[in-house]
PDB file of C-alpha atoms in Angstrom:
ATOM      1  CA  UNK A  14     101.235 124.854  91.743  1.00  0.00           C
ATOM      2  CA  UNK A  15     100.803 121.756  93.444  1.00  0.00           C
ATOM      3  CA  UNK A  16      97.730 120.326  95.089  1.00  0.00           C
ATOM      4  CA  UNK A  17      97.165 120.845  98.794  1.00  0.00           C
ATOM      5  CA  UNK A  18      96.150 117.168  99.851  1.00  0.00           C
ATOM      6  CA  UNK A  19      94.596 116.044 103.662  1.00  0.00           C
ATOM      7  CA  UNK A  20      97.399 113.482 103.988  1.00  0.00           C
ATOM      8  CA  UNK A  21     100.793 114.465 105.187  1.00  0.00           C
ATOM      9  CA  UNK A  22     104.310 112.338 105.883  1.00  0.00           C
ATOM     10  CA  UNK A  23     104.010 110.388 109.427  1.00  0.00           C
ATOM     11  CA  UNK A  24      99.931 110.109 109.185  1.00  0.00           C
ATOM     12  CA  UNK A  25      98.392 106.986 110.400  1.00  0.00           C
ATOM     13  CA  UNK A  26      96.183 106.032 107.386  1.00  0.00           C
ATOM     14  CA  UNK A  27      93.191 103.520 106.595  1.00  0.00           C
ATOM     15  CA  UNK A  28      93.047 101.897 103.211  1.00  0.00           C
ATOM     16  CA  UNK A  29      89.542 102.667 102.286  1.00  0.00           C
ATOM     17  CA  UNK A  30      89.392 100.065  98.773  1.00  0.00           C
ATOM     18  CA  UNK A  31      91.909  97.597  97.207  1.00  0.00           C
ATOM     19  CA  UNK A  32      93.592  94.915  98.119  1.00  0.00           C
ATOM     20  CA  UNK A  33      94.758  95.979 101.081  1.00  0.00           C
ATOM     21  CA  UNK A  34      91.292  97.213 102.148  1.00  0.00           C
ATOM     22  CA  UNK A  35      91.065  97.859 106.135  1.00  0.00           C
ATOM     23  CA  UNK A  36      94.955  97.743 106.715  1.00  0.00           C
ATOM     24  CA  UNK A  37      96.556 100.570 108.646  1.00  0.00           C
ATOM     25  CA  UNK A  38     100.122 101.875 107.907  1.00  0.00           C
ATOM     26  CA  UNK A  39     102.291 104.867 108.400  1.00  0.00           C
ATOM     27  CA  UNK A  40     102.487 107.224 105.307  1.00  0.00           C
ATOM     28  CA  UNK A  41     106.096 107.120 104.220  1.00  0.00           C
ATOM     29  CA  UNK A  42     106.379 109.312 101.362  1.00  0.00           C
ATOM     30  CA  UNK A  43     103.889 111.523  98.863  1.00  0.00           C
ATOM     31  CA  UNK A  44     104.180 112.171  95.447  1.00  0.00           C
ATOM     32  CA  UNK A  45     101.830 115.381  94.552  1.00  0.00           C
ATOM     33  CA  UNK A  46     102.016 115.200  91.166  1.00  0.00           C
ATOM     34  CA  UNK A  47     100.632 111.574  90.804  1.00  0.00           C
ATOM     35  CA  UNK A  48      98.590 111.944  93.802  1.00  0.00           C
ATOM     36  CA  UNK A  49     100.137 108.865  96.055  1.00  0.00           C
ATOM     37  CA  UNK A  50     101.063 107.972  99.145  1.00  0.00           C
ATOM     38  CA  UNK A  51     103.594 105.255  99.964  1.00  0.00           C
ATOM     39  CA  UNK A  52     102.380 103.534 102.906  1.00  0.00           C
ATOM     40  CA  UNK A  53     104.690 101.284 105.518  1.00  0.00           C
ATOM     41  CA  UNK A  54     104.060  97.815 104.854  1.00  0.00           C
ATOM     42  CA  UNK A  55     101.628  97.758 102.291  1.00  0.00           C
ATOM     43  CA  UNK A  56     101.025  97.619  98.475  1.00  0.00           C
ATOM     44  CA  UNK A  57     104.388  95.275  98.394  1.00  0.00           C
ATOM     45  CA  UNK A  58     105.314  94.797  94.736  1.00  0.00           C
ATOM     46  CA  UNK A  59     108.675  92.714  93.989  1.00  0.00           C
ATOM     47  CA  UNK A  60     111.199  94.989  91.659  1.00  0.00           C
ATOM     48  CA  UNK A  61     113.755  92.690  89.563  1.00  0.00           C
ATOM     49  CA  UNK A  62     117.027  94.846  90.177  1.00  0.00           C
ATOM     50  CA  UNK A  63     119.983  94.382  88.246  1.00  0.00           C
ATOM     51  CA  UNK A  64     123.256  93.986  89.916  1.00  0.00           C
ATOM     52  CA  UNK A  65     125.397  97.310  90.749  1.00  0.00           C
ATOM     53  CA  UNK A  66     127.775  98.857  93.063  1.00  0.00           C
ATOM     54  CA  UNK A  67     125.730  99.050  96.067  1.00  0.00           C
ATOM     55  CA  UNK A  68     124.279  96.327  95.451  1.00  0.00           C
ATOM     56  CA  UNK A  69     126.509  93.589  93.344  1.00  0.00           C
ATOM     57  CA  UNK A  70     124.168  90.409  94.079  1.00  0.00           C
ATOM     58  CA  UNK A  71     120.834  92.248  92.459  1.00  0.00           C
ATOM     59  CA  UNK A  72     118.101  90.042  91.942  1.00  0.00           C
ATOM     60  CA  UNK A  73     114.602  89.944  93.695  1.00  0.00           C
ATOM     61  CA  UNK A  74     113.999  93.313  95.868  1.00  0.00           C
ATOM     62  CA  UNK A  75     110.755  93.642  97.436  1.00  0.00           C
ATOM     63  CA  UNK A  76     109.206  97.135  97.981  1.00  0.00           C
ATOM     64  CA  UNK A  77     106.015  99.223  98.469  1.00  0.00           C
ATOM     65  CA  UNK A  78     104.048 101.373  95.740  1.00  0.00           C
ATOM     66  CA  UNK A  79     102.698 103.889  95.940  1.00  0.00           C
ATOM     67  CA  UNK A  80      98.355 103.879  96.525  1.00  0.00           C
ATOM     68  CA  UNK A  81      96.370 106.657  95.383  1.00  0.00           C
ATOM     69  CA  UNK A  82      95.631 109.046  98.365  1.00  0.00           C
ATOM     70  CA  UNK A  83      91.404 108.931  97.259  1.00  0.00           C
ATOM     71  CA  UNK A  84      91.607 105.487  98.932  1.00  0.00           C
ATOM     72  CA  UNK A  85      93.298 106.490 101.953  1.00  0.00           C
ATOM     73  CA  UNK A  86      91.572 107.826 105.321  1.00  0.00           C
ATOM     74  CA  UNK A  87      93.278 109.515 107.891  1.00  0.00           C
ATOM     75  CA  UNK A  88      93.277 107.536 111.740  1.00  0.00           C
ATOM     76  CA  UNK A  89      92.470 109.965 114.650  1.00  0.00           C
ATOM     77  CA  UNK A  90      92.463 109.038 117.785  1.00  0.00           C
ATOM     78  CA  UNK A  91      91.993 105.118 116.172  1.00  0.00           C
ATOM     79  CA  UNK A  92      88.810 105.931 114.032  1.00  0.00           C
ATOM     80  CA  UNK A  93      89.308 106.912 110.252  1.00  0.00           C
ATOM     81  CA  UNK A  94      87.823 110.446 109.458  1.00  0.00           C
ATOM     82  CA  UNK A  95      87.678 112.922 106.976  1.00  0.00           C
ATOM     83  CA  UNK A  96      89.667 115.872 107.298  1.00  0.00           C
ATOM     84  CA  UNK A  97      88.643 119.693 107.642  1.00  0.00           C
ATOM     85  CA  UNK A  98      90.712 122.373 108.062  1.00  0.00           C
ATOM     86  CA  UNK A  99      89.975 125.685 109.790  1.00  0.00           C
ATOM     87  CA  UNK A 100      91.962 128.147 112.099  1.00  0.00           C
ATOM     88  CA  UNK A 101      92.290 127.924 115.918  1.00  0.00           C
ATOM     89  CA  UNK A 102      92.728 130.603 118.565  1.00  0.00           C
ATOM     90  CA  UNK A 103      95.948 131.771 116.975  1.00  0.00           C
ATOM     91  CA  UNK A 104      95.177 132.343 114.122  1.00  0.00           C
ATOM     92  CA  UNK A 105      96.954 129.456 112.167  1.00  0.00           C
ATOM     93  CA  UNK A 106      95.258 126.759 109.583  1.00  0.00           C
ATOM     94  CA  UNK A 107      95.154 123.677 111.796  1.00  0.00           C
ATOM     95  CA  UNK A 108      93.635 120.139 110.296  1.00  0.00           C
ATOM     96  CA  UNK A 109      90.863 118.684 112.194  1.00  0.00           C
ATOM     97  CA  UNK A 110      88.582 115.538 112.009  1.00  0.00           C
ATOM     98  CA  UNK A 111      85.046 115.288 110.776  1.00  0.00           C
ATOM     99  CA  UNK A 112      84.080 112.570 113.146  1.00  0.00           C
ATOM    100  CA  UNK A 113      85.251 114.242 116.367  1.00  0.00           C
ATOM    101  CA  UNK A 114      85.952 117.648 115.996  1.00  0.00           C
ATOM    102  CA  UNK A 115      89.613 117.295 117.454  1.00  0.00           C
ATOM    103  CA  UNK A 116      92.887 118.752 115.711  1.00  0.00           C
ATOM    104  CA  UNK A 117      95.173 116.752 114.574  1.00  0.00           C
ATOM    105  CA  UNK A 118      98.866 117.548 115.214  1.00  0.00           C
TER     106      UNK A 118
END
């Protein structure tokens, strides 16, 4: 079974330690099992890629990693928060934040 985590695809997200510490990005992708996000624009590592194809030149390609999601916050309403979940008026599990109380859609 795999891990329900408080960051989903299209969050807004805070980088809480690292490198990138303080930048904000768009959560592009999550892998569950390793417990990462890949977030737009950061965490840039250059991948040496070896020509194919789809791609005949190779060389050079410059991409983002993935950063583990214990160093990313969640941006509501432009403040980072912690995430709660509980259920609203109809009944269905609905994400919320810490800080201000508001869901988050």
């Amino acid at each position: 079974m795999q891990k329900k985590l408080h960051i989903k695809v299209g969050d807004t997200v805070k980088v809480l330690s690292g490198e990138y510490r303080g930048k904000q990005g768009k959560v592009l992708v999550i892998d569950r099992n390793k417990e990462r996000a890949t977030v737009e624009g950061l965490n840039i590592v250059k991948k040496h890629v070896k020509p194919s194809a789809s791609n005949p030149q190779g060389g050079i390609v410059e991409k983002e990693a993935g950063l583990h999601i214990s160093n990313l916050a969640v941006v509501a309403n432009g403040v980072a928060t912690r995430i709660g979940r509980r259920k609203n008026d109809a009944g269905k599990l609905v994400r919320y934040s810490k800080k201000s109380g508001q869901e988050i859609k």
